[in-house]
CSV table of C-alpha atoms and ligand atoms in Angstrom, one decimal:
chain,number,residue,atom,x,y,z
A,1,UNK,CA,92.2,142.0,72.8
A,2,UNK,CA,89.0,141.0,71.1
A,3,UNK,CA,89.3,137.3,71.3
A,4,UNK,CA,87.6,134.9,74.0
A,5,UNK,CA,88.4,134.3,77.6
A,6,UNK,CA,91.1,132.0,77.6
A,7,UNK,CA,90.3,129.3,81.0
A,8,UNK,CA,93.4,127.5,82.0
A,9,UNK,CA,93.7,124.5,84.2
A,10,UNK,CA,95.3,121.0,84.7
A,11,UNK,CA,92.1,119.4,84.1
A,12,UNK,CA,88.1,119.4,84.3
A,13,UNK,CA,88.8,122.1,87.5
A,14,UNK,CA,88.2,125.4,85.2
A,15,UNK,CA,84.7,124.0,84.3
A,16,UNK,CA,83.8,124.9,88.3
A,17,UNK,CA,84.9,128.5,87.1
A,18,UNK,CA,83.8,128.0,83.5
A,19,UNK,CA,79.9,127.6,84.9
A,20,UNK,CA,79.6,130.3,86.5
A,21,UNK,CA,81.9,132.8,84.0
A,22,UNK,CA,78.6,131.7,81.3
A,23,UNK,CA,75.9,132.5,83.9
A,24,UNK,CA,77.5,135.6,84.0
A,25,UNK,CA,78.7,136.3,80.2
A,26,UNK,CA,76.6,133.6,78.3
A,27,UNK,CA,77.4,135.7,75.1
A,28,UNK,CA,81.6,135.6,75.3
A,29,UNK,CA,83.8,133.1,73.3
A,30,UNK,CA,85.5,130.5,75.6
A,31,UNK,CA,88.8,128.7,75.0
A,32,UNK,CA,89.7,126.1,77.5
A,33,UNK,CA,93.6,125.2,77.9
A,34,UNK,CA,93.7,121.6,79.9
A,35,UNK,CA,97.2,120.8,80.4
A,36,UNK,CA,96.6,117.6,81.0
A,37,UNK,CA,99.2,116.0,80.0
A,38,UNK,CA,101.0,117.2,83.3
A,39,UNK,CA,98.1,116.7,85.7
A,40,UNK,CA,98.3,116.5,88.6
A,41,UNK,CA,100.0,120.0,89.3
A,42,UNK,CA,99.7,119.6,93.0
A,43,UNK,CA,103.0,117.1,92.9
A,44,UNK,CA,105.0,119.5,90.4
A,45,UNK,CA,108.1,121.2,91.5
A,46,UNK,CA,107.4,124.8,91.9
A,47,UNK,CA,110.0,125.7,89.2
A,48,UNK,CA,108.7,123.0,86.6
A,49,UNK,CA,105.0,124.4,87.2
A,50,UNK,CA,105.7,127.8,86.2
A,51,UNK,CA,108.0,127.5,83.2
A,52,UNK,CA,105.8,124.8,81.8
A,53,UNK,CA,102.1,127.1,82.5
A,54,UNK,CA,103.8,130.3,81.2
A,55,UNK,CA,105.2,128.7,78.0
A,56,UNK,CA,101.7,127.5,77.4
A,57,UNK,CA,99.3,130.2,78.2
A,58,UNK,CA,101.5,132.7,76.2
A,59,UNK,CA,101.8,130.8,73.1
A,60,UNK,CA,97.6,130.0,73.6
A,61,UNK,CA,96.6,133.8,74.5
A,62,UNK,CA,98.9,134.6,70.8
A,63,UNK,CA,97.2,131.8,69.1
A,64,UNK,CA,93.7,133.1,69.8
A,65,UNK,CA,94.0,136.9,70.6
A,66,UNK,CA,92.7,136.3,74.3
A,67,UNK,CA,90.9,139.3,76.1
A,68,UNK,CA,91.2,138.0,79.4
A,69,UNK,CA,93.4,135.0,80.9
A,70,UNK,CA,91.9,133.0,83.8
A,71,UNK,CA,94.1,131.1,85.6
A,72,UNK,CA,91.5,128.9,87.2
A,73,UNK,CA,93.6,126.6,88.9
A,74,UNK,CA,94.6,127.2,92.6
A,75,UNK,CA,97.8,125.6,92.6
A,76,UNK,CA,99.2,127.4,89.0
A,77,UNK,CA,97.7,130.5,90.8
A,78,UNK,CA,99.8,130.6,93.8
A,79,UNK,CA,103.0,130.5,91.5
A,80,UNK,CA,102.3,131.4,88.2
A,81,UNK,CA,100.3,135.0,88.3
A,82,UNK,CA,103.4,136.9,88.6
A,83,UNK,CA,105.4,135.9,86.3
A,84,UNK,CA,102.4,135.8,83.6
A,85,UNK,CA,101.6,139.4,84.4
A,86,UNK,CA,105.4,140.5,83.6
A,87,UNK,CA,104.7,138.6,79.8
A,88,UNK,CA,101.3,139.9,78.8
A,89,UNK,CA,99.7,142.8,78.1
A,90,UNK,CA,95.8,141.7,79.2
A,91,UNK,CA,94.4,141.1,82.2
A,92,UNK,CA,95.3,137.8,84.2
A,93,UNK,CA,92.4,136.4,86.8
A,94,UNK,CA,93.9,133.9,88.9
A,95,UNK,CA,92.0,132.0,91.8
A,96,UNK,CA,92.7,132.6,95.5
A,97,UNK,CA,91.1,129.8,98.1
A,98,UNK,CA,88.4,131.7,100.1
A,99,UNK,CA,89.7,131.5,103.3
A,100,UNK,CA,88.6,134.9,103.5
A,101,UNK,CA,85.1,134.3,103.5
A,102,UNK,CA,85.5,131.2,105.4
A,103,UNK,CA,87.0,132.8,108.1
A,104,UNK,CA,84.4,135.5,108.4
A,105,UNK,CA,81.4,132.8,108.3
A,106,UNK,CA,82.9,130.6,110.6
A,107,UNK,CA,80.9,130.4,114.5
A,108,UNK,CA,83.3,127.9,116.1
A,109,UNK,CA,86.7,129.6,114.6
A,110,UNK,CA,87.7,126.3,113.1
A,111,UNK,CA,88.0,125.9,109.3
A,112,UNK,CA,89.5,123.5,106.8
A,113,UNK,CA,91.4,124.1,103.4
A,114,UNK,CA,91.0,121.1,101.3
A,115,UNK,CA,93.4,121.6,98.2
A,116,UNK,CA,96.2,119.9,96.5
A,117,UNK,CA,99.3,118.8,98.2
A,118,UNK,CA,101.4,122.1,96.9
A,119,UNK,CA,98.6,124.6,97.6
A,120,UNK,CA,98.3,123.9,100.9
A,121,UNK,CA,102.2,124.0,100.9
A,122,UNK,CA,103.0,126.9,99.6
A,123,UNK,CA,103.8,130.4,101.4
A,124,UNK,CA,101.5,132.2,99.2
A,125,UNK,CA,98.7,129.8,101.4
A,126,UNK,CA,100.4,130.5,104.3
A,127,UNK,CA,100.7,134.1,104.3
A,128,UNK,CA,97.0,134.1,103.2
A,129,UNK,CA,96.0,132.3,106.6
A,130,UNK,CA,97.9,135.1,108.5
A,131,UNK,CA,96.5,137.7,107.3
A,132,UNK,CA,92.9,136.6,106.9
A,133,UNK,CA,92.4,133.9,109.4
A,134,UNK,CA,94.8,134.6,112.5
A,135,UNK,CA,91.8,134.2,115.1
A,136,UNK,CA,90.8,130.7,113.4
A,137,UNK,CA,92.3,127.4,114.2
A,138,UNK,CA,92.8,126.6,110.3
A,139,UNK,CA,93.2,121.8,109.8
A,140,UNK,CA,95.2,121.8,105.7
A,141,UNK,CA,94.1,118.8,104.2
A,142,UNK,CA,96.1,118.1,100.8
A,143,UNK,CA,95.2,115.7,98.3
A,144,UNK,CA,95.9,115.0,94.7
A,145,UNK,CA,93.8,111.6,94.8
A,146,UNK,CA,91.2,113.2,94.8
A,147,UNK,CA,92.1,115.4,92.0
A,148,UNK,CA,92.2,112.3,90.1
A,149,UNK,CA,88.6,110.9,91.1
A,150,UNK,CA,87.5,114.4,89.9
A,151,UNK,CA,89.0,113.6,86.6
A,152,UNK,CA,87.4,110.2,86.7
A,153,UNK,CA,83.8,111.3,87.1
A,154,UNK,CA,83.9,113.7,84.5
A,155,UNK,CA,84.7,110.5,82.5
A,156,UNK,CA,82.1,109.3,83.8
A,157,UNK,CA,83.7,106.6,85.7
A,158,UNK,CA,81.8,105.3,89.3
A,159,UNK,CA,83.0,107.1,92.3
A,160,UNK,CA,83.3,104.9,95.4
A,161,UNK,CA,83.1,106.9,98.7
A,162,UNK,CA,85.3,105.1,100.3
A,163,UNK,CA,88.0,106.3,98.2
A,164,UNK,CA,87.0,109.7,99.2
A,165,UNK,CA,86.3,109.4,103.6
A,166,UNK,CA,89.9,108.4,104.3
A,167,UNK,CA,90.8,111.5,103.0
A,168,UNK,CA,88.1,113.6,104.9
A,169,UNK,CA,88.9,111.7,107.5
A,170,UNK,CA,90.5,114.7,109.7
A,171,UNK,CA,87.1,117.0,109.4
A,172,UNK,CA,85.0,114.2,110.9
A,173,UNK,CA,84.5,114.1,114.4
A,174,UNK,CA,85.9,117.9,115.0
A,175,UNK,CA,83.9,121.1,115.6
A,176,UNK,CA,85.5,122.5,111.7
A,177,UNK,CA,82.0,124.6,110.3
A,178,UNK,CA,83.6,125.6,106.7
A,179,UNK,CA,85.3,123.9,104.5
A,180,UNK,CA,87.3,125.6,102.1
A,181,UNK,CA,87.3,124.0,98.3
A,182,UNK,CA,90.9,124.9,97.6
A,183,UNK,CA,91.3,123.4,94.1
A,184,UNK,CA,88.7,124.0,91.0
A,185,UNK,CA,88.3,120.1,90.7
A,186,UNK,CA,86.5,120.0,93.9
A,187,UNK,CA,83.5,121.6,93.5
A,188,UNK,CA,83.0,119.0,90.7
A,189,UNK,CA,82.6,116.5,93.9
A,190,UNK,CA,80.3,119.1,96.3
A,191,UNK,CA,77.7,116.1,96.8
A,192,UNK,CA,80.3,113.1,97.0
A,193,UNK,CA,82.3,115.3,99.9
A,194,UNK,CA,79.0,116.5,102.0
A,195,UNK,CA,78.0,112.7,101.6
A,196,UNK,CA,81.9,112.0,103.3
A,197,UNK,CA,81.3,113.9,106.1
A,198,UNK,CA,79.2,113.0,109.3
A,199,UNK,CA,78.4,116.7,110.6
A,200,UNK,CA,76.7,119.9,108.9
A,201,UNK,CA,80.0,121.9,106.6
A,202,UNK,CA,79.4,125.0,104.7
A,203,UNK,CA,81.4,124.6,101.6
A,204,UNK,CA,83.2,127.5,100.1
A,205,UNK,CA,84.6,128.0,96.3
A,206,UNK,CA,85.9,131.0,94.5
A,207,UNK,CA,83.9,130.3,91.3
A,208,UNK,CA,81.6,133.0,91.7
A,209,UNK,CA,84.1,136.1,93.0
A,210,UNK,CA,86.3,135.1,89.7
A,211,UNK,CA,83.7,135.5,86.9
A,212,UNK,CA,82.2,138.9,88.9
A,213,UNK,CA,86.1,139.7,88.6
A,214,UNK,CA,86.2,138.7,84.8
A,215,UNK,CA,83.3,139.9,84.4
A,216,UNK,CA,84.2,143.5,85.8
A,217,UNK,CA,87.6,143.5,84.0
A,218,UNK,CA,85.6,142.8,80.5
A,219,UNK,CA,83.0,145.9,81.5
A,220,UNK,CA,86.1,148.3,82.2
A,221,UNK,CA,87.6,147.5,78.8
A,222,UNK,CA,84.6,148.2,76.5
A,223,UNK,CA,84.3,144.5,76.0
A,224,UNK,CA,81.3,142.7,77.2
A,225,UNK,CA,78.6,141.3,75.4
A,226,UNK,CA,76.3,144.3,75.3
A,227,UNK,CA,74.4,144.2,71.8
A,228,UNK,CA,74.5,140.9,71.4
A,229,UNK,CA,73.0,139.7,74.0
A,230,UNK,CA,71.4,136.6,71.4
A,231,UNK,CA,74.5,135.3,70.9
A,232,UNK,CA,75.5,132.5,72.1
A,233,UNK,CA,79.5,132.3,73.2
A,234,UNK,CA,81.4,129.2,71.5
A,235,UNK,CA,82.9,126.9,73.4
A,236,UNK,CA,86.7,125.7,72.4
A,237,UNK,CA,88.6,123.1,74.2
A,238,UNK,CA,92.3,122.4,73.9
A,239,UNK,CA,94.2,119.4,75.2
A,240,UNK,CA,98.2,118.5,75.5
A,241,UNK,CA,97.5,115.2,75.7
A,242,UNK,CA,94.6,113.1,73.7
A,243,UNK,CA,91.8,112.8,75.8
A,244,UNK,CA,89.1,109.6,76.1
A,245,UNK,CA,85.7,109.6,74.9
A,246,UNK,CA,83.7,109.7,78.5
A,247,UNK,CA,85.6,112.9,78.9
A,248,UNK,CA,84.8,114.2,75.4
A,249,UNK,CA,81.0,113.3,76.4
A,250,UNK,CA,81.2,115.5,78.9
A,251,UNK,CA,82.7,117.9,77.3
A,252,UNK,CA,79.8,118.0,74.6
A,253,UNK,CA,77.0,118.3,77.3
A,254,UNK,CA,78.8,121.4,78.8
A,255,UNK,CA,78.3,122.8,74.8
A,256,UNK,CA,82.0,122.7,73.8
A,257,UNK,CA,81.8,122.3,70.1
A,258,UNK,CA,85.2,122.1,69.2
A,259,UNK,CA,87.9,119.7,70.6
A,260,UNK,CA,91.8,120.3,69.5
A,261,UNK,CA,94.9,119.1,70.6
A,262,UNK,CA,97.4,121.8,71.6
A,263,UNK,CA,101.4,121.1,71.3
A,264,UNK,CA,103.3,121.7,74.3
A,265,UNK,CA,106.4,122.7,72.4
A,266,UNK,CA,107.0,126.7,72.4
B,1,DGL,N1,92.5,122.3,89.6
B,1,DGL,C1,93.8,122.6,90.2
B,1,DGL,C2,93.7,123.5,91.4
B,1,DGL,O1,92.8,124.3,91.5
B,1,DGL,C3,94.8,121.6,90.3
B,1,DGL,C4,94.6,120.1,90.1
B,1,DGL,C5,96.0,119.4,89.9
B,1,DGL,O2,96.6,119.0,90.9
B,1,DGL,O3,96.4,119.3,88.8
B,1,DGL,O4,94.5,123.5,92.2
């Protein structure tokens, strides 16, 4: 229980989460778990999804004596919490799209959720729209493209816009205020989506009410970085599938000092 956060996700996503668990804990060891080799998540069968994140994050959480798992990907979270929970002993943080929040800051009652194509699918979703949103007209948009440009400008590939308004397309032109980010890889394109739509959108992400969770969780358990506040958490990433080097770039200007591959085999 002494180990470092372990932050799970398809891809680049958990870095929206991963910024703002460092603002909060800049002192706490980080390993990151991309299972990239199955992204994207959003077009997984629901069965395939779990077997395949649980087999993973339980061999990982072993491998490093994990503290804390985050499960900081919206469409693993909808499924996969559950089951994990039953396996391990420590705590498990998963992400939940704010359509909470949205629907309390909302003045024309209409909102968006913008996530993959099995979030905004799934009856976890759907029950969270009843019970947090029933006075609010609520337009799904699900997308796994633009998963995959997210991925593609954190390897620092050009991002054409027009790849991105066709898939905004049903915001523009409505009265929708909010607009939920209901996948971690989104935040990655805030700019690139305000830029794709014509009218003024409050954006909403859950990165900030998971690290005060994490961060909470860590404070209840005797664990967080008091008396060594100097230190400086290190940064770990692990891959299931080799990744290129505009990616790795990346990677180093986020501070990750150590690369690895990790097998998928349990
Ligand atoms: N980042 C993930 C999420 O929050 C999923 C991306 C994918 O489709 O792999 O839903």
């Amino acid at each position: 229980m002494s180990g470092p956060i372990l932050i799970f996700d398809s891809g680049i996503g958990g870095l929206s989460v991963l910024e703002h668990i460092q603002t909060k804990m800049p002192a706490k060891d980080i390993f990151y778990l991309f299972d990239n080799a199955r992204l994207p998540y959003g077009d997984l069968a629901e069965q395939t999804l779990i077997d395949g994140c649980v087999a993973l994050i339980i061999k990982q959480v072993a491998q490093i004596n994990a503290s804390v798992v985050v499960v900081a990907c919206n469409t693993a979270s909808t499924l996969v919490l559950p089951h994990l929970r039953k396996r391990l002993t420590i705590p498990v943080v998963g992400v939940v799209p704010a359509i909470k929040p949205a629907a309390q800051m909302t003045q024309s009652k209409h909102i968006a959720l913008l996530a993959t194509p099995g979030t905004v699918e799934r009856a976890y979703t759907k029950e969270l729209i009843r019970e947090f949103a029933g006075g609010c007209k609520v337009t799904l948009i699900g997308s796994s493209e633009l998963v995959l440009i997210a991925e593609e400008k954190a390897k620092r590939n050009p991002i054409n816009l027009n790849a991105i308004k066709p898939i905004l397309a049903a915001i523009n032109g409505t009265d929708i205020d909010t607009l939920v980010l209901g996948c971690t890889h989104f935040p990655l394109l805030r700019q690139e989506i305000a830029e794709c739509i014509s009218h003024p959108v409050t954006l909403l992400d859950s990165g900030e009410a998971i690290a005060i969770r994490v961060a909470s969780l860590l404070e209840t358990i005797n664990m967080s970085a008091k008396g060594k506040m100097n230190k400086v958490g290190r940064l770990t990433a692990g891959f299931t599938k080799k990744i290129d080097k505009g990616l790795a770039l990346t990677l180093a200007d986020y501070g990750f000092e150590q690369l690895e591959c990790v097998s998928v085999d349990s």
